[in-house]
Structure formats: C-alpha cells, structure tokens
PDB file of C-alpha atoms in Angstrom:
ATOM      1  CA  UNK A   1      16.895  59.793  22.208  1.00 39.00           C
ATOM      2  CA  UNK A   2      20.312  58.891  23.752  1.00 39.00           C
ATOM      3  CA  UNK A   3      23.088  60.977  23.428  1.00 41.00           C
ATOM      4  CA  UNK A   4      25.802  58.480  24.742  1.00 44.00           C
ATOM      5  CA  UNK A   5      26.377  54.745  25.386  1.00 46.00           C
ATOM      6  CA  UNK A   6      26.511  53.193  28.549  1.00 50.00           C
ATOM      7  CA  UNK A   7      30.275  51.996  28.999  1.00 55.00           C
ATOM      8  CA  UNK A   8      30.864  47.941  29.614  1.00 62.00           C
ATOM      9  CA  UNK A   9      31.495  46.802  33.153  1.00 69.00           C
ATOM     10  CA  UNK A  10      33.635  43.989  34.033  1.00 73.00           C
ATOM     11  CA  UNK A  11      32.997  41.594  36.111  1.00 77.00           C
ATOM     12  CA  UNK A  12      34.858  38.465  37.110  1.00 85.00           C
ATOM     13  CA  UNK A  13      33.244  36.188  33.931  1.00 90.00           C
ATOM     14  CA  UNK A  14      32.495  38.973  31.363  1.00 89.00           C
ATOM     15  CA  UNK A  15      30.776  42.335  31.040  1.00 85.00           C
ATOM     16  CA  UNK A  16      27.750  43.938  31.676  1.00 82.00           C
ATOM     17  CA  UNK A  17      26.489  46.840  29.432  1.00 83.00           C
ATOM     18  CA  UNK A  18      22.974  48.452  29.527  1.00 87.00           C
ATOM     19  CA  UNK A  19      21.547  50.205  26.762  1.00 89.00           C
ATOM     20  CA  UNK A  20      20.509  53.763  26.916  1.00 91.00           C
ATOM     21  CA  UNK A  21      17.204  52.482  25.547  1.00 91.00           C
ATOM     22  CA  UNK A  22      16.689  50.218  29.081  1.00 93.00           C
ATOM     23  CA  UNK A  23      17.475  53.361  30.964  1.00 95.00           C
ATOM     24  CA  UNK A  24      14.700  55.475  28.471  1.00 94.00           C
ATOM     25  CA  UNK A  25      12.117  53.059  29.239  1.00 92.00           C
ATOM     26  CA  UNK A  26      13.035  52.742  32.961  1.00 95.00           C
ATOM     27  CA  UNK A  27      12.396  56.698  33.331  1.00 96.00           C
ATOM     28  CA  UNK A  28       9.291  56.750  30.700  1.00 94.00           C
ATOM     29  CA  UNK A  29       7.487  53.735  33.267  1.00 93.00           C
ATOM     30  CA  UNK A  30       8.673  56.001  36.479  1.00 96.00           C
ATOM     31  CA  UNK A  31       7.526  59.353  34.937  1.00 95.00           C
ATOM     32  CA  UNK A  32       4.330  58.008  33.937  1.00 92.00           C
ATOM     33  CA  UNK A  33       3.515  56.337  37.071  1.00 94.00           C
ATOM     34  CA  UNK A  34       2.993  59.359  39.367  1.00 96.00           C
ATOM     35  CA  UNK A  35      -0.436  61.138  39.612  1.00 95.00           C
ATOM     36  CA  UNK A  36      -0.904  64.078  37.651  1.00 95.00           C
ATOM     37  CA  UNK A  37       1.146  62.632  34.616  1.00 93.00           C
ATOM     38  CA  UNK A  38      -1.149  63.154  31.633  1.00 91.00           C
ATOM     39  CA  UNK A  39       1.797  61.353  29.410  1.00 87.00           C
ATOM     40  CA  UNK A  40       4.600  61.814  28.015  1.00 88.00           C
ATOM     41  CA  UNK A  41       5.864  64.526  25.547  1.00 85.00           C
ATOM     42  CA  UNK A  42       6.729  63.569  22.001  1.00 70.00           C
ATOM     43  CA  UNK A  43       9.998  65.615  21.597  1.00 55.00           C
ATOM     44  CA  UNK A  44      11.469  68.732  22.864  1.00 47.00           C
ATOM     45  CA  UNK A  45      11.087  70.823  19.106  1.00 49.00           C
ATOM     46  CA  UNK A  46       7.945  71.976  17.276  1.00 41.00           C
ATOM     47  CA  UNK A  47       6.099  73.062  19.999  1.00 42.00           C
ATOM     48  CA  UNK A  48       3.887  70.153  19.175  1.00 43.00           C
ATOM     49  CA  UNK A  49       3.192  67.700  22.712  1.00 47.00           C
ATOM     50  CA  UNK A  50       1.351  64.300  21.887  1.00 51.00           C
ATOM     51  CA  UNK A  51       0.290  61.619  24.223  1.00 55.00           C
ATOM     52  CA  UNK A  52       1.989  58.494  23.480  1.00 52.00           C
ATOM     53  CA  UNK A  53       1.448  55.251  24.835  1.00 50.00           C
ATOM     54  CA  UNK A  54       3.353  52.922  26.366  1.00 49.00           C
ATOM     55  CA  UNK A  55       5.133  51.306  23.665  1.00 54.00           C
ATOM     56  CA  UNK A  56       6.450  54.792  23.299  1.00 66.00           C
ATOM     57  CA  UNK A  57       7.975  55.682  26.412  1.00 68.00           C
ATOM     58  CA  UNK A  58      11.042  56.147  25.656  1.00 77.00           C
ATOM     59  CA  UNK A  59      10.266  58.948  23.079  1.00 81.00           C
ATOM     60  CA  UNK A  60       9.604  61.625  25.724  1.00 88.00           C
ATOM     61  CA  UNK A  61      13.049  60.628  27.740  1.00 93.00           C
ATOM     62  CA  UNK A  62      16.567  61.660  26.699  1.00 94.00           C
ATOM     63  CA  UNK A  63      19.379  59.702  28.484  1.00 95.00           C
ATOM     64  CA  UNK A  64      23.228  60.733  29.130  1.00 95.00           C
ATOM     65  CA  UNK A  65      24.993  57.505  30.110  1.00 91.00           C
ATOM     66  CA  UNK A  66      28.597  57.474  31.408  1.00 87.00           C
ATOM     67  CA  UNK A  67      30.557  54.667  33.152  1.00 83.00           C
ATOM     68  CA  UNK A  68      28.426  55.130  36.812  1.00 90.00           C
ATOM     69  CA  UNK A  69      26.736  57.883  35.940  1.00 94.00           C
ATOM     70  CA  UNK A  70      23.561  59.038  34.159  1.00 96.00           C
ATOM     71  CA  UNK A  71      21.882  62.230  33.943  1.00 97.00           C
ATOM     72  CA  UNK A  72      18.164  62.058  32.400  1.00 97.00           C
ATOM     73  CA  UNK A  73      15.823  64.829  30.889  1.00 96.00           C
ATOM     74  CA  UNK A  74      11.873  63.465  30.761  1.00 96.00           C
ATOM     75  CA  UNK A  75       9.043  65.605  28.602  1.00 94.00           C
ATOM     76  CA  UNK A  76       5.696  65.350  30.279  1.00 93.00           C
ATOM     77  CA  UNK A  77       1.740  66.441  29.572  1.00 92.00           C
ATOM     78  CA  UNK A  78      -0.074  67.440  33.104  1.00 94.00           C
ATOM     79  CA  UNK A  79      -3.457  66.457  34.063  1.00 94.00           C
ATOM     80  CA  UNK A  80      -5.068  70.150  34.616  1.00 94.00           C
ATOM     81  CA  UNK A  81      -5.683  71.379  38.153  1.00 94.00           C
ATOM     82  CA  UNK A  82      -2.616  69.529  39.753  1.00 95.00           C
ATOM     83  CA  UNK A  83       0.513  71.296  41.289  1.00 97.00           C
ATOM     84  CA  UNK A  84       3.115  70.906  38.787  1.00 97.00           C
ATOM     85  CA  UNK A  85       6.203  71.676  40.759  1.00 98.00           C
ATOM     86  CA  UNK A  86       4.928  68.774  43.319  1.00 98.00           C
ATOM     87  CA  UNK A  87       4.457  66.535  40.406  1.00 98.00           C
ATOM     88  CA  UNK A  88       8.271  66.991  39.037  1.00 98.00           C
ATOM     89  CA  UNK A  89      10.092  66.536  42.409  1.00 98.00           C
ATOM     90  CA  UNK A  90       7.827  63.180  42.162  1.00 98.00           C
ATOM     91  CA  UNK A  91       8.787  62.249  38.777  1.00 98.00           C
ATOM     92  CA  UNK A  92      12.319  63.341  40.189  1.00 98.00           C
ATOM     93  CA  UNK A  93      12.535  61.303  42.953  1.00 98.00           C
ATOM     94  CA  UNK A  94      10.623  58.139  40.916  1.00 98.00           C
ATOM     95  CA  UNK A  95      13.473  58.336  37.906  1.00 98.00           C
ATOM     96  CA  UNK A  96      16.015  58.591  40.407  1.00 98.00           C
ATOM     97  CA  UNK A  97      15.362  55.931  42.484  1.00 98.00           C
ATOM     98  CA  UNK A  98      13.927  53.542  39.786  1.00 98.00           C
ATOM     99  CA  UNK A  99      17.010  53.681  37.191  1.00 98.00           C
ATOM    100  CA  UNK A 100      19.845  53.793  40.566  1.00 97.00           C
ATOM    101  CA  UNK A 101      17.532  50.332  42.438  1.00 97.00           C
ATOM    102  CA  UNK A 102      17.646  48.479  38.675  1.00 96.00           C
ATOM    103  CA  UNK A 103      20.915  49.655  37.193  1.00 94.00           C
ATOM    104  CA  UNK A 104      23.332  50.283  39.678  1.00 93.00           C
ATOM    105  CA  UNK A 105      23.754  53.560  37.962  1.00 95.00           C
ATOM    106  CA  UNK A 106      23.994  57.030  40.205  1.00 97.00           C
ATOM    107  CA  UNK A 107      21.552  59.528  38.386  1.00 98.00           C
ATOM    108  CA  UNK A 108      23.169  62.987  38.707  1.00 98.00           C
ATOM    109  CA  UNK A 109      20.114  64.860  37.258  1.00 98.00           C
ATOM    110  CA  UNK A 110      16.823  64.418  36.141  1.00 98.00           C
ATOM    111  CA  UNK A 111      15.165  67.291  34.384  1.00 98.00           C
ATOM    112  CA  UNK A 112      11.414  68.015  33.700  1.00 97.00           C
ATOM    113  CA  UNK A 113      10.165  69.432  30.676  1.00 96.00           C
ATOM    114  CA  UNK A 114       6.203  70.570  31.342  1.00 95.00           C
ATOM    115  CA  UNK A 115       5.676  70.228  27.432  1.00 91.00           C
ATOM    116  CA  UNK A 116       1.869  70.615  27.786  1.00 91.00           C
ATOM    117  CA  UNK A 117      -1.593  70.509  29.784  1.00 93.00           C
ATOM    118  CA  UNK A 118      -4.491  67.869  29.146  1.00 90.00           C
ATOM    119  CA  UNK A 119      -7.670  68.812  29.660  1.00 89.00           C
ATOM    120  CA  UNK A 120     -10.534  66.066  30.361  1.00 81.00           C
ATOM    121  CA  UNK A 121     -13.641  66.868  28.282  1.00 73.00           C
ATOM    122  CA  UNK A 122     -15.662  69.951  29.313  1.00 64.00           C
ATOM    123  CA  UNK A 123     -12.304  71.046  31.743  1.00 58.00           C
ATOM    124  CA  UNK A 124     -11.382  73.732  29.271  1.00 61.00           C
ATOM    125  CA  UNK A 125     -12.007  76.951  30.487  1.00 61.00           C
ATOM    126  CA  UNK A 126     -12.472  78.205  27.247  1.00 58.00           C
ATOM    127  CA  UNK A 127     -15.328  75.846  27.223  1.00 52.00           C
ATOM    128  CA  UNK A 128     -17.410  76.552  29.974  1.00 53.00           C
ATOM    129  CA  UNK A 129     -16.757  80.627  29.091  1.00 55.00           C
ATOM    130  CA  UNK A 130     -18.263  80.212  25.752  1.00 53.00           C
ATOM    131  CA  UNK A 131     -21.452  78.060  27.108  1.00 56.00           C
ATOM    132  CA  UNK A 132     -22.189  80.500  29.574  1.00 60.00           C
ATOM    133  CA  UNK A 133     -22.656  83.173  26.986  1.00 58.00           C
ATOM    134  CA  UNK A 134     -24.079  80.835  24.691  1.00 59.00           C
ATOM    135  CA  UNK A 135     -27.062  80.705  26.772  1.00 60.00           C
TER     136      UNK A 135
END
C-alpha cells in the first residue's frame, strides 16, 4: 500500500519517475530473502497474518516516497526458533541497501512489523505437550 508518489526527476532528455509499487516489490524480494523470513504479512489490521507468495510481495510492504527520500514499513511471519531482533536489522540492512543500489533513493527508515510465527509441522509446542500426555 503506498501512501505517496514518487516525484519525477529530470534529467537532461526527460524524466524519470518510479512507482511506489517498484519500491514495494524491491523491499518484499529483500525482506523475504534473509533466513528466518517465514513470509510476508498480509496487512497490518485484523490480527489475521497469511503467507503470501511471491506475486504478492508487495502486500506486506507500505512505501512513503518523496523526491530522494523513502521511508518503508515491511510485515513479516518468522520461522520459529530464530532470533528475531537479528532477523530485522537483516531485513533492515537488505531493504536499505537494495531500494538505495536500484533506485538512487536514500531510505530514511525501514520498520519491521513481526506480524506472526510459522511453525513447521510437529514444531508446535502445543503439539508435542499434548502427545506426551496422550501416551
């Protein structure tokens, strides 16, 4: 979800404008490329996280675009067991340097939203709990 459009930039034969959207995706492929990212979050309301694929990257990223600046919020799902504050100063520094290397854009802030924990089959603690008394 963008909140504001990237501003045009001249140049010597035109302008060059990138959509929020790029940005989005750009941040979605960072986030979800550092271990320990389950997926992405579907939104910020309802309480509700989802794993969404890639053609949905963009749908756990929120984007603030000035004229050289952006600031970027990203809503994740965590593999259990890992270290999440290691795993946000990762997705931190990925966003950052992945949107400032392909945009030219200086990223002010990024902002990680722990939305949820995935649990592989038979990780649960619940689980293994209940089959030990099961028994």
């Amino acid at each position: 979800m963008s909140i504001m459009a990237a501003d045009y930039e001249k140049t010597d034969i035109g302008t060059i404008q990138i959509a929020p959207e790029v940005i989005e995706v750009i941040a979605g492929l960072a986030t979800i490329e550092i271990e320990g990212v389950a997926g992405m979050s579907g939104g910020l309301g309802g309480g509700i996280a989802e794993l969404l694929g890639r053609k949905n990257l963009s749908k756990g990223v929120k984007v603030e675009v000035g004229h050289r600046e952006a600031a970027v919020d990203v809503s994740i799902i965590v593999e259990y067991g890992n270290p999440i504050p290691d795993i946000a100063a990762e997705i931190q520094r990925n966003v950052k340097k992945s949107i400032e290397m392909m945009t030219g854009l200086i990223v002010v802030e990024v902002n990680v939203h722990i939305h949820d924990v995935y649990f592989k089959s038979g990780e649960r603690p619940e689980e293994e709990d209940a089959a030990l008394r099961v028994k």
